[in-house]
């Protein structure tokens, strides 16, 4: 299929002009009906499938350039698009279309003693800016979620995915145009390079909220340099604790799933903590299962004694988000020590405990201060799609304005409506 570029952004303008176009478009998207937004999303999904050959060809350019530039296996996996992944993106867009529209939902309200009726309702943010890297799926997920929640979007997807993102944005803008919705609701500043990202971080008055997704250094840069309100999506130094009552099969299967099912994502486990009373029983079996799947285990001295041949763990390992088939493993004396380790090294993303002791499970759920805390489940479930959001904006590791996987309602704010009948304040 030949991609229609008539709706592509003009390269000769400026980031500020693009953001201004998005701001203007946001006034129109905020007024769209739920059916309008649903139809537009189905048009985008259909266009993605129809344009798969062009998208894959552009993606191959990115993959070849990435290999030449030494991108890690994990980043190359995040970057890769094929027919199945494009079909998955289209399916996720359709799932977003099927979700309830958050705009106009009543959050609360009451009638004042003087008779004025107050109502708090959800409204779009306006313009959502997202800075990310090597993740072309984010281009589609964010645009779909932003549109369904009545927002316009400005994207900076990074140089690693620039060919893929260029085509994806063109396809989506063309689909909006065909649905009778302004294509200016989806903007990219990729062609401005770092200047585009810097303009977004200084885009007060144009961008209402900025969301970084990517490496710890990218997130830190956006958080510290932005004058626009930021929702921080943190790196994932994710932990699983195996306590003394953990069943052998649960421990093995959950740890392997959490590491191997897709190691390049932020909810993959990076550190396994094993209580000493269960170490002799659990460590050999878990390590054997991990190694059988190609995982390199970085173990402390006790793990080395139990399973000779593991890579000796260093202090750096406990703070590392590998995003690869690597995992660190440490034996701790007590649940208190496990909790202390998590407090020190966790990035506040996701932690899980494997146990049949309900007291330990409830203590873990209550005391661990992360966005998602689990008992007896794989950390891979920390995901907008798995949580029923259709897709996700990201996983917020901060406490304001939201925390955990972000879906439609997290892309809205609220406003108060007051309906009176001539009341004045004394």
Short mmCIF file of N, CA, C and O in Angstrom, two decimals, residues 99 150 221 293 338 417:
data_model
loop_
_atom_site.label_atom_id
_atom_site.label_comp_id
_atom_site.label_asym_id
_atom_site.label_seq_id
_atom_site.Cartn_x
_atom_site.Cartn_y
_atom_site.Cartn_z
N UNK A 99 -13.74 0.77 24.89
CA UNK A 99 -13.79 1.16 26.30
C UNK A 99 -14.76 2.33 26.49
O UNK A 99 -15.04 3.10 25.58
N UNK A 150 -10.24 12.41 24.38
CA UNK A 150 -10.54 13.77 23.95
C UNK A 150 -9.35 14.69 23.84
O UNK A 150 -9.52 15.91 23.74
N UNK A 221 16.13 13.28 32.69
CA UNK A 221 16.30 14.53 31.94
C UNK A 221 14.98 15.28 31.83
O UNK A 221 14.91 16.49 32.06
N UNK A 293 16.25 -21.64 30.01
CA UNK A 293 15.64 -20.66 29.10
C UNK A 293 16.64 -19.62 28.61
O UNK A 293 16.26 -18.61 28.02
N UNK A 338 14.31 -8.79 53.28
CA UNK A 338 13.83 -8.66 51.90
C UNK A 338 13.15 -7.31 51.69
O UNK A 338 13.38 -6.62 50.68
N UNK A 417 -18.68 21.93 37.80
CA UNK A 417 -19.80 22.64 37.20
C UNK A 417 -20.74 23.07 38.32
O UNK A 417 -21.09 22.27 39.18
#
